[in-house]
CSV table of C-alpha atoms and ligand atoms in Angstrom, one decimal:
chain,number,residue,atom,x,y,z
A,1,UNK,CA,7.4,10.0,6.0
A,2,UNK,CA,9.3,12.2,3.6
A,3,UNK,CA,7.5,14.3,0.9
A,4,UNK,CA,9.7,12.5,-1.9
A,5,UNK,CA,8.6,9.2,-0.6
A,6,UNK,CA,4.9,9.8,-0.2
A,7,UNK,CA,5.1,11.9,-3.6
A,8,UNK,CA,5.8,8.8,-5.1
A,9,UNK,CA,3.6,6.7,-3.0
A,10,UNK,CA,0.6,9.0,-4.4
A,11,UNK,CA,1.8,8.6,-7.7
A,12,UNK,CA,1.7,5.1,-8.0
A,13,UNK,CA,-2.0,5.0,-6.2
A,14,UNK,CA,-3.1,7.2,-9.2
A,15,UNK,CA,-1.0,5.3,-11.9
A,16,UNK,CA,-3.1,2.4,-11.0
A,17,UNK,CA,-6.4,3.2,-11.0
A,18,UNK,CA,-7.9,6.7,-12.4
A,19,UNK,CA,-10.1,8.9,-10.7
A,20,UNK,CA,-13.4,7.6,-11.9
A,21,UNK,CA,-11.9,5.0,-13.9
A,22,UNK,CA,-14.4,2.5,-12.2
A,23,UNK,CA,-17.2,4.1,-14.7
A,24,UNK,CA,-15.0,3.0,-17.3
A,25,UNK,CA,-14.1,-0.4,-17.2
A,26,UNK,CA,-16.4,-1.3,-20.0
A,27,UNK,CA,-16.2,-2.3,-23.7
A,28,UNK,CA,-14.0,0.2,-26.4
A,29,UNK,CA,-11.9,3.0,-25.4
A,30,UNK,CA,-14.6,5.1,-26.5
A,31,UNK,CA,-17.2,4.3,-25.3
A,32,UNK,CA,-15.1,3.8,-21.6
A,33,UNK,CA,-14.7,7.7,-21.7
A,34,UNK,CA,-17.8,8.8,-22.6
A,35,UNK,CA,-19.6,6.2,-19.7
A,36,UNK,CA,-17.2,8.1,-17.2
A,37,UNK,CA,-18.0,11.6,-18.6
A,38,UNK,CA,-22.0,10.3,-18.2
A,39,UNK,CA,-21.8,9.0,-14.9
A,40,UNK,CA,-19.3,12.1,-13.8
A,41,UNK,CA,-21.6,14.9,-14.8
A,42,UNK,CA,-25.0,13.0,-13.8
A,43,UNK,CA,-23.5,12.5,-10.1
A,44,UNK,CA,-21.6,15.4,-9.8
A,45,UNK,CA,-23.6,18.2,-11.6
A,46,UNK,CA,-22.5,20.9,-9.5
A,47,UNK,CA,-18.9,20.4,-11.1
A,48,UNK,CA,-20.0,22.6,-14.5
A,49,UNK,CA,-21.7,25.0,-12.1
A,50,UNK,CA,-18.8,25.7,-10.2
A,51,UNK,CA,-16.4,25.0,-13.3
A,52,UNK,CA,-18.2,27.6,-15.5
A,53,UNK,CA,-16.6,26.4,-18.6
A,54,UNK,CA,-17.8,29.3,-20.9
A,55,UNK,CA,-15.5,31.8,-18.8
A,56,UNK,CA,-12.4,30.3,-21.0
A,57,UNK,CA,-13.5,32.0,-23.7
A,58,UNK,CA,-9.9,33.7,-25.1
A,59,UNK,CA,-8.5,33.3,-22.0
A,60,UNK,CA,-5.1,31.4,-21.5
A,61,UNK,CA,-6.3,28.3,-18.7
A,62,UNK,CA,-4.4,25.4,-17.2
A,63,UNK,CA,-6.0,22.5,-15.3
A,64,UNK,CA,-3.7,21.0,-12.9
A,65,UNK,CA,-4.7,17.2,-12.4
A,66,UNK,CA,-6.7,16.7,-15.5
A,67,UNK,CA,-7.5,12.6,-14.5
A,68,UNK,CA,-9.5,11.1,-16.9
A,69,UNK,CA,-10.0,14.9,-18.9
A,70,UNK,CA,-13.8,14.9,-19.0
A,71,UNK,CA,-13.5,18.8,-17.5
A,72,UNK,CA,-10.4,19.2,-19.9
A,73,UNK,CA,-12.2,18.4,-22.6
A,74,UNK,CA,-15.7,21.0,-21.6
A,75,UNK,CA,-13.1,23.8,-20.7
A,76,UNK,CA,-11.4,22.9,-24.6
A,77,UNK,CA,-15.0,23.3,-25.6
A,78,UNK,CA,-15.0,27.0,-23.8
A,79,UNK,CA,-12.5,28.1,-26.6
A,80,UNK,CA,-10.2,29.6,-24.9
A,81,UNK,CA,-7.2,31.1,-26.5
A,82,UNK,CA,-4.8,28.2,-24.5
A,83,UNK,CA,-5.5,25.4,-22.5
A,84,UNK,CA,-3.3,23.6,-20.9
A,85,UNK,CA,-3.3,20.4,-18.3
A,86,UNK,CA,-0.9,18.8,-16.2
A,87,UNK,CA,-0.8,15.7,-14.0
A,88,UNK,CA,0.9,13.6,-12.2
A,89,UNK,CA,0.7,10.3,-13.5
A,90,UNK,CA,1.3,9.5,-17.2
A,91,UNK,CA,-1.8,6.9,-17.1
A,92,UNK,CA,-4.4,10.2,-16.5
A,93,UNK,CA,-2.2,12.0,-19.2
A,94,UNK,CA,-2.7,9.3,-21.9
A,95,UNK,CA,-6.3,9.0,-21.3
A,96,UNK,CA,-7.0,12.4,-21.5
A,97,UNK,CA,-5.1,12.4,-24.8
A,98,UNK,CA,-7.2,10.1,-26.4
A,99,UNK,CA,-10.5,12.1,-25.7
A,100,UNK,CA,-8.5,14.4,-27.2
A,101,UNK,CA,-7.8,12.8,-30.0
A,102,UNK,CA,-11.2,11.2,-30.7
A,103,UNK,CA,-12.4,14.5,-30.1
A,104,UNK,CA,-9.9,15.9,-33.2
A,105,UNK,CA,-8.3,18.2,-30.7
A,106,UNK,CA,-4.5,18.8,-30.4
A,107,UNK,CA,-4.3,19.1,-26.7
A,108,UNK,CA,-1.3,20.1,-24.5
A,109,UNK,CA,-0.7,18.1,-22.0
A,110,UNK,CA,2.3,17.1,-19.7
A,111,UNK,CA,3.3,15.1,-17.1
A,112,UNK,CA,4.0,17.5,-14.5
A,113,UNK,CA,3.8,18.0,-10.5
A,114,UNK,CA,1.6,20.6,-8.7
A,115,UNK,CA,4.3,21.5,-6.4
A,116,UNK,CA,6.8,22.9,-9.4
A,117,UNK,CA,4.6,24.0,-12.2
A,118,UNK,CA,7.1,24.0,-15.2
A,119,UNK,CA,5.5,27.1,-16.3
A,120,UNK,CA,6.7,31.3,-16.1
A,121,UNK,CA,5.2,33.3,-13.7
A,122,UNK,CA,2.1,35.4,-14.6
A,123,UNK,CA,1.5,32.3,-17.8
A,124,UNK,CA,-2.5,32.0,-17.5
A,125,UNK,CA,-5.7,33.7,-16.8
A,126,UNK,CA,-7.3,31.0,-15.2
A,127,UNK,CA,-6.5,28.0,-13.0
A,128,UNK,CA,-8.8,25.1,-12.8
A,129,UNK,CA,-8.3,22.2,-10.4
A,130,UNK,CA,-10.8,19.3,-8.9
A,131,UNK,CA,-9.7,17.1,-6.3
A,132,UNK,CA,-6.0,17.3,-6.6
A,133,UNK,CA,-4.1,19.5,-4.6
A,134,UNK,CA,-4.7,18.0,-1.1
A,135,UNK,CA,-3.7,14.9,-2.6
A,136,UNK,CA,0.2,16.3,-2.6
A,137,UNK,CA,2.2,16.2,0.2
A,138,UNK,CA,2.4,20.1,0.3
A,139,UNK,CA,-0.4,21.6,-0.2
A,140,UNK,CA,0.2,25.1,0.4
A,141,UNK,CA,2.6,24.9,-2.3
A,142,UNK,CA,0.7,23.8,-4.7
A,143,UNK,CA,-2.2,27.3,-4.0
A,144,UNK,CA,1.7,28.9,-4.0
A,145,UNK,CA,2.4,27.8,-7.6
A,146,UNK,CA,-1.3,28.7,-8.8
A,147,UNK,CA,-0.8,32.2,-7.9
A,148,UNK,CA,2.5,32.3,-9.4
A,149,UNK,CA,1.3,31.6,-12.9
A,150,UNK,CA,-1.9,33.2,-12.6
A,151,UNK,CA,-1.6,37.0,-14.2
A,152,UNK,CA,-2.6,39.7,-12.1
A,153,UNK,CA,-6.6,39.4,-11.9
A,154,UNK,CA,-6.6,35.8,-13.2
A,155,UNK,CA,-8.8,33.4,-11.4
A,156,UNK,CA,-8.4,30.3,-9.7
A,157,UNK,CA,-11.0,28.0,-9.1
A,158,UNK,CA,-9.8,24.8,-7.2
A,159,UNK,CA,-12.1,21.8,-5.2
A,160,UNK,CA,-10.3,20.8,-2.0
A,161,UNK,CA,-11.9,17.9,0.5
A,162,UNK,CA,-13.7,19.8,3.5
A,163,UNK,CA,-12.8,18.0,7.0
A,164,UNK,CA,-16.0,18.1,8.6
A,165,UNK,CA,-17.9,16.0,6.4
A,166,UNK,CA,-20.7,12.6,6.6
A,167,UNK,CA,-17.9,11.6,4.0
A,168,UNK,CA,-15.7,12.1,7.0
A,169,UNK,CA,-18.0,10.8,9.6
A,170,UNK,CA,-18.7,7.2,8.1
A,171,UNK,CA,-15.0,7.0,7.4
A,172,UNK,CA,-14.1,7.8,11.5
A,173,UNK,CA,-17.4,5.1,12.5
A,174,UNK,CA,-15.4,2.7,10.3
A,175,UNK,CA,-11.9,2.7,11.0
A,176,UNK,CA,-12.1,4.9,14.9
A,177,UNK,CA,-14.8,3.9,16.5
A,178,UNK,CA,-15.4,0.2,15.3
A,179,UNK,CA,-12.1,-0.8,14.9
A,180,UNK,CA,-12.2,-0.1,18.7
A,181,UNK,CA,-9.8,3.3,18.2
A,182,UNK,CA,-12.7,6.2,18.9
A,183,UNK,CA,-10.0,8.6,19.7
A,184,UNK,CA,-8.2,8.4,16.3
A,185,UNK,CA,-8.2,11.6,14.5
A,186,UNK,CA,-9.8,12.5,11.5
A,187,UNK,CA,-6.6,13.5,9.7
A,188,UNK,CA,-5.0,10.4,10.6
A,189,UNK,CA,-8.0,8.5,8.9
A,190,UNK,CA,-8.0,10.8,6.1
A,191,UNK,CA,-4.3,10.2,5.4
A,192,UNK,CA,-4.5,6.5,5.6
A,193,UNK,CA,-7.8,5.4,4.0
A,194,UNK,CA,-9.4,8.2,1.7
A,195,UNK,CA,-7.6,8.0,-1.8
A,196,UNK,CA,-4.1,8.2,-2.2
A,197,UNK,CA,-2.0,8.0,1.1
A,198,UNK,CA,-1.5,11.4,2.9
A,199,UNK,CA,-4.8,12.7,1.5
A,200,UNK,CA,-5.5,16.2,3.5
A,201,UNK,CA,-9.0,17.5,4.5
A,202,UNK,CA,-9.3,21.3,5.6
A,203,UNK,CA,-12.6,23.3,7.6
A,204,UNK,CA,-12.7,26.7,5.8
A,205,UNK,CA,-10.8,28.3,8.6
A,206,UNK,CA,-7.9,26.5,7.7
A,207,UNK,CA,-8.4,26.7,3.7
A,208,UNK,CA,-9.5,30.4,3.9
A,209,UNK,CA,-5.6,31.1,5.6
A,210,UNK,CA,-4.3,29.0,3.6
A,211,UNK,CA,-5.3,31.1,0.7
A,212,UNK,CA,-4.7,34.6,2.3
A,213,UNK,CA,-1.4,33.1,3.1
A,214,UNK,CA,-0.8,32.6,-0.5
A,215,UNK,CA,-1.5,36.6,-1.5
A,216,UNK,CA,-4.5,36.3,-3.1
A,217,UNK,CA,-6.7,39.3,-3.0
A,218,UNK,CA,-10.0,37.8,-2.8
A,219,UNK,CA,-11.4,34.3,-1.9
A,220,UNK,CA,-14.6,32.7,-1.2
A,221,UNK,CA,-14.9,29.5,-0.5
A,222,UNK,CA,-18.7,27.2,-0.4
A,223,UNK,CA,-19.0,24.2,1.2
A,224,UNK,CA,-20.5,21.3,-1.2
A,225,UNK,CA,-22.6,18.0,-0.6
A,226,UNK,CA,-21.7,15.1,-2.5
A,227,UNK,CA,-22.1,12.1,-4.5
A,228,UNK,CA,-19.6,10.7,-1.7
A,229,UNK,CA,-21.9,11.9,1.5
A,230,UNK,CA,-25.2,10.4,0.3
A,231,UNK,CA,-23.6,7.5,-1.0
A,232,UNK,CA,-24.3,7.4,-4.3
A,233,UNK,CA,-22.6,5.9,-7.4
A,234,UNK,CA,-19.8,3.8,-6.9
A,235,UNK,CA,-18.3,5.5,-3.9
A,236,UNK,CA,-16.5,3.8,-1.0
A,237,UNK,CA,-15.0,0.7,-3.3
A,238,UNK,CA,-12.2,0.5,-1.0
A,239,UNK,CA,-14.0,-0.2,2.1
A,240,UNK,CA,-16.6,-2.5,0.6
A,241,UNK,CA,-18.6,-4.6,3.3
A,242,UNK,CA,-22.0,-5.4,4.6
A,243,UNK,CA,-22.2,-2.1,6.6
A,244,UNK,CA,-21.1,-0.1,4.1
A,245,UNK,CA,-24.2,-1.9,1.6
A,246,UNK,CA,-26.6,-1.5,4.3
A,247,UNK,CA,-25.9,2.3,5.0
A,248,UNK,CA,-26.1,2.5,0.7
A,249,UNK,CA,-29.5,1.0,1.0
A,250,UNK,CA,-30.7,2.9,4.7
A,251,UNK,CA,-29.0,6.1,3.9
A,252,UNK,CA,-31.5,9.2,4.7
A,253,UNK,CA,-30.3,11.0,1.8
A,254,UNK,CA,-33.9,13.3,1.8
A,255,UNK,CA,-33.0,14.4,4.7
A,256,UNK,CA,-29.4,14.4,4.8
A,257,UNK,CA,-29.9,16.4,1.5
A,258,UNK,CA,-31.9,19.1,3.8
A,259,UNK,CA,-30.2,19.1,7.2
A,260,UNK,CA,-26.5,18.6,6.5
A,261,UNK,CA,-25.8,20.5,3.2
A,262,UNK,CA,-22.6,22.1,5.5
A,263,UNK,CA,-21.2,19.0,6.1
A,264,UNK,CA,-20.4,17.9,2.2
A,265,UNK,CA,-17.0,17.1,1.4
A,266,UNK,CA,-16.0,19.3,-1.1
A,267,UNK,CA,-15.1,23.0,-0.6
A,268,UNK,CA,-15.0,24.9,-3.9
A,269,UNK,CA,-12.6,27.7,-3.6
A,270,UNK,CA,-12.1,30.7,-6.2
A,271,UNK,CA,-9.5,33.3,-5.0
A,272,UNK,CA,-8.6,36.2,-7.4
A,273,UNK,CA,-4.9,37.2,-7.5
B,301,LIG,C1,-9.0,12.5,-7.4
B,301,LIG,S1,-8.1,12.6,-8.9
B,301,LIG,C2,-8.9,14.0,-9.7
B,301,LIG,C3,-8.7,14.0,-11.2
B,301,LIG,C4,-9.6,14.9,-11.9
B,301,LIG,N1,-9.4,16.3,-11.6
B,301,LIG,C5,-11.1,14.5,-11.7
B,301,LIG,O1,-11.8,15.3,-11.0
B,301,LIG,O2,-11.4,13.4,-12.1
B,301,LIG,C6,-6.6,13.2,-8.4
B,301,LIG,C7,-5.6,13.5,-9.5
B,301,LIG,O3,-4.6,14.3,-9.0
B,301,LIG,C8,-3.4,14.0,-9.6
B,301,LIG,N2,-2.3,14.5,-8.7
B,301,LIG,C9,-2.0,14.1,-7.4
B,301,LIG,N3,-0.9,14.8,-7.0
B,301,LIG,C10,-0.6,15.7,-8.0
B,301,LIG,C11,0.5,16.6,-8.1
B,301,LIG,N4,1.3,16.9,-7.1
B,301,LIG,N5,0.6,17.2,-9.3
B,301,LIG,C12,-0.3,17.0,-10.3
B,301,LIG,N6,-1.3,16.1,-10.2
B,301,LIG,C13,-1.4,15.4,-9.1
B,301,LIG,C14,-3.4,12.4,-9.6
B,301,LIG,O4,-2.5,11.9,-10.5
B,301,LIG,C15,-4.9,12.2,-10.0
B,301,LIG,O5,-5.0,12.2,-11.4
């Protein structure tokens, strides 16, 4: 498939339904975004750890693939000298705009794609981005763009998916080896049934070159247990079913918690340029 089609293919997913837009289905626009903001941080609390909001102070930041703009609005409360947010669709951009505006903030936000960041070169300080970039069809462009707009010694700090996951593992025992295809590969069944279609997953070989392929001087990268590996919250509403509600119930997440902390889902990047 083209990039162009499946672009637009992963724009409409995300036009439908937010990220995390399931918290929110509930009562006044208000109180929607502040449920999803709850539920985000009390699921994910290693997000503000790795986010380190206070680090914006007077610094010029962009977030690229703000969703529904609960990190926008901690990184706004970081006071940095700028902040700016971009994505995609124009339904995460207009709901990102109203915490904004409830808030009595004048944010500024655009519709805008990863992959051509309508922005000069050396523009920020600091790039922040969760979950988004292995959602467009080129990825390396996207770490390509970051370091473009990102001054010399600005930071980027960007959450891709990790391929060797449980995430990864319960989605292969799914859709390879019960639907009777145990040789289909994980980045087939990554591209066709997590999230938006063409959804990437990298091992930190793969990420780590990816980076240093970019020119950035300095990159570590930490592998991340989720919310999504042990199963909690709302996770996995697209493949509902009694195995997936028995494995919510059964899951070993003690353990899990203690054996397989390098097989999360998340790896949390920051590279220096
Ligand atoms: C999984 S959501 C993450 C949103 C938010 N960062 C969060 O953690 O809730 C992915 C987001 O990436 C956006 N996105 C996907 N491809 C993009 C691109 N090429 N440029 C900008 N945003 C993109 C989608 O519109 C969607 O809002």
């Amino acid at each position: 498939m083209q990039s162009p089609d499946l672009k637009l293919r992963v724009r409409d997913y995300w036009d439908e339904m937010s990220c995390g837009e399931v918290y929110a289905l509930d009562g006044s626009a208000a109180r929607s975004l502040s449920r999803q903001e709850i539920a985000r941080y009390a699921l994910e609390p290693y997000i503000e750890e790795f986010a380190r909001y206070a680090d914006a102070r007077d610094k010029d930041v962009l977030e690229i693939g703000v969703g529904m703009g609960a990190d926008h609005a901690r990184w706004a409360s970081g006071r940095p000298r700028s902040l700016t947010g971009i994505d995609l669709t124009a339904r995460a951009i207009d709901f990102t705009r109203l915490r904004f505006a409830m808030a009595g903030y004048q944010p500024r936000l655009y519709v805008a794609d990863a992959e051509r960041l309508p922005f000069p070169d050396a523009s920020f300080d600091l790039v922040y981005s969760w979950g988004v970039l292995h959602h467009s069809p080129d990825t390396a462009r996207c770490f390509a763009e970051v370091k473009r707009v990102l001054r010399s010694g600005g930071v980027a700090r960007v959450m891709i998916y990790h391929k060797w996951s449980l995430v990864g593992l319960m989605l292969w025992l799914r859709y390879g080896l019960l639907s009777g295809r145990c040789f289909r590969s994980l980045d087939d069944i990554y591209f066709h049934h997590l999230e938006s279609p063409g959804t990437k997953c990298y091992d930190v070989g793969a990420a780590r070159r990816m980076v240093a392929n970019t020119g950035f001087s300095e990159c570590t990268i930490r592998v991340q247990l989720t919310h999504g590996d042990l199963l909690q919250g709302a996770v996995g509403q697209r493949h509902r079913g009694f195995l997936l509600d028995m494995a919510k119930r059964l899951w070993p997440r003690f353990i899990l918690r203690k054996l397989a902390a390098e097989y999360g889902h998340y790896l949390l990047i920051e590279a220096r340029r």
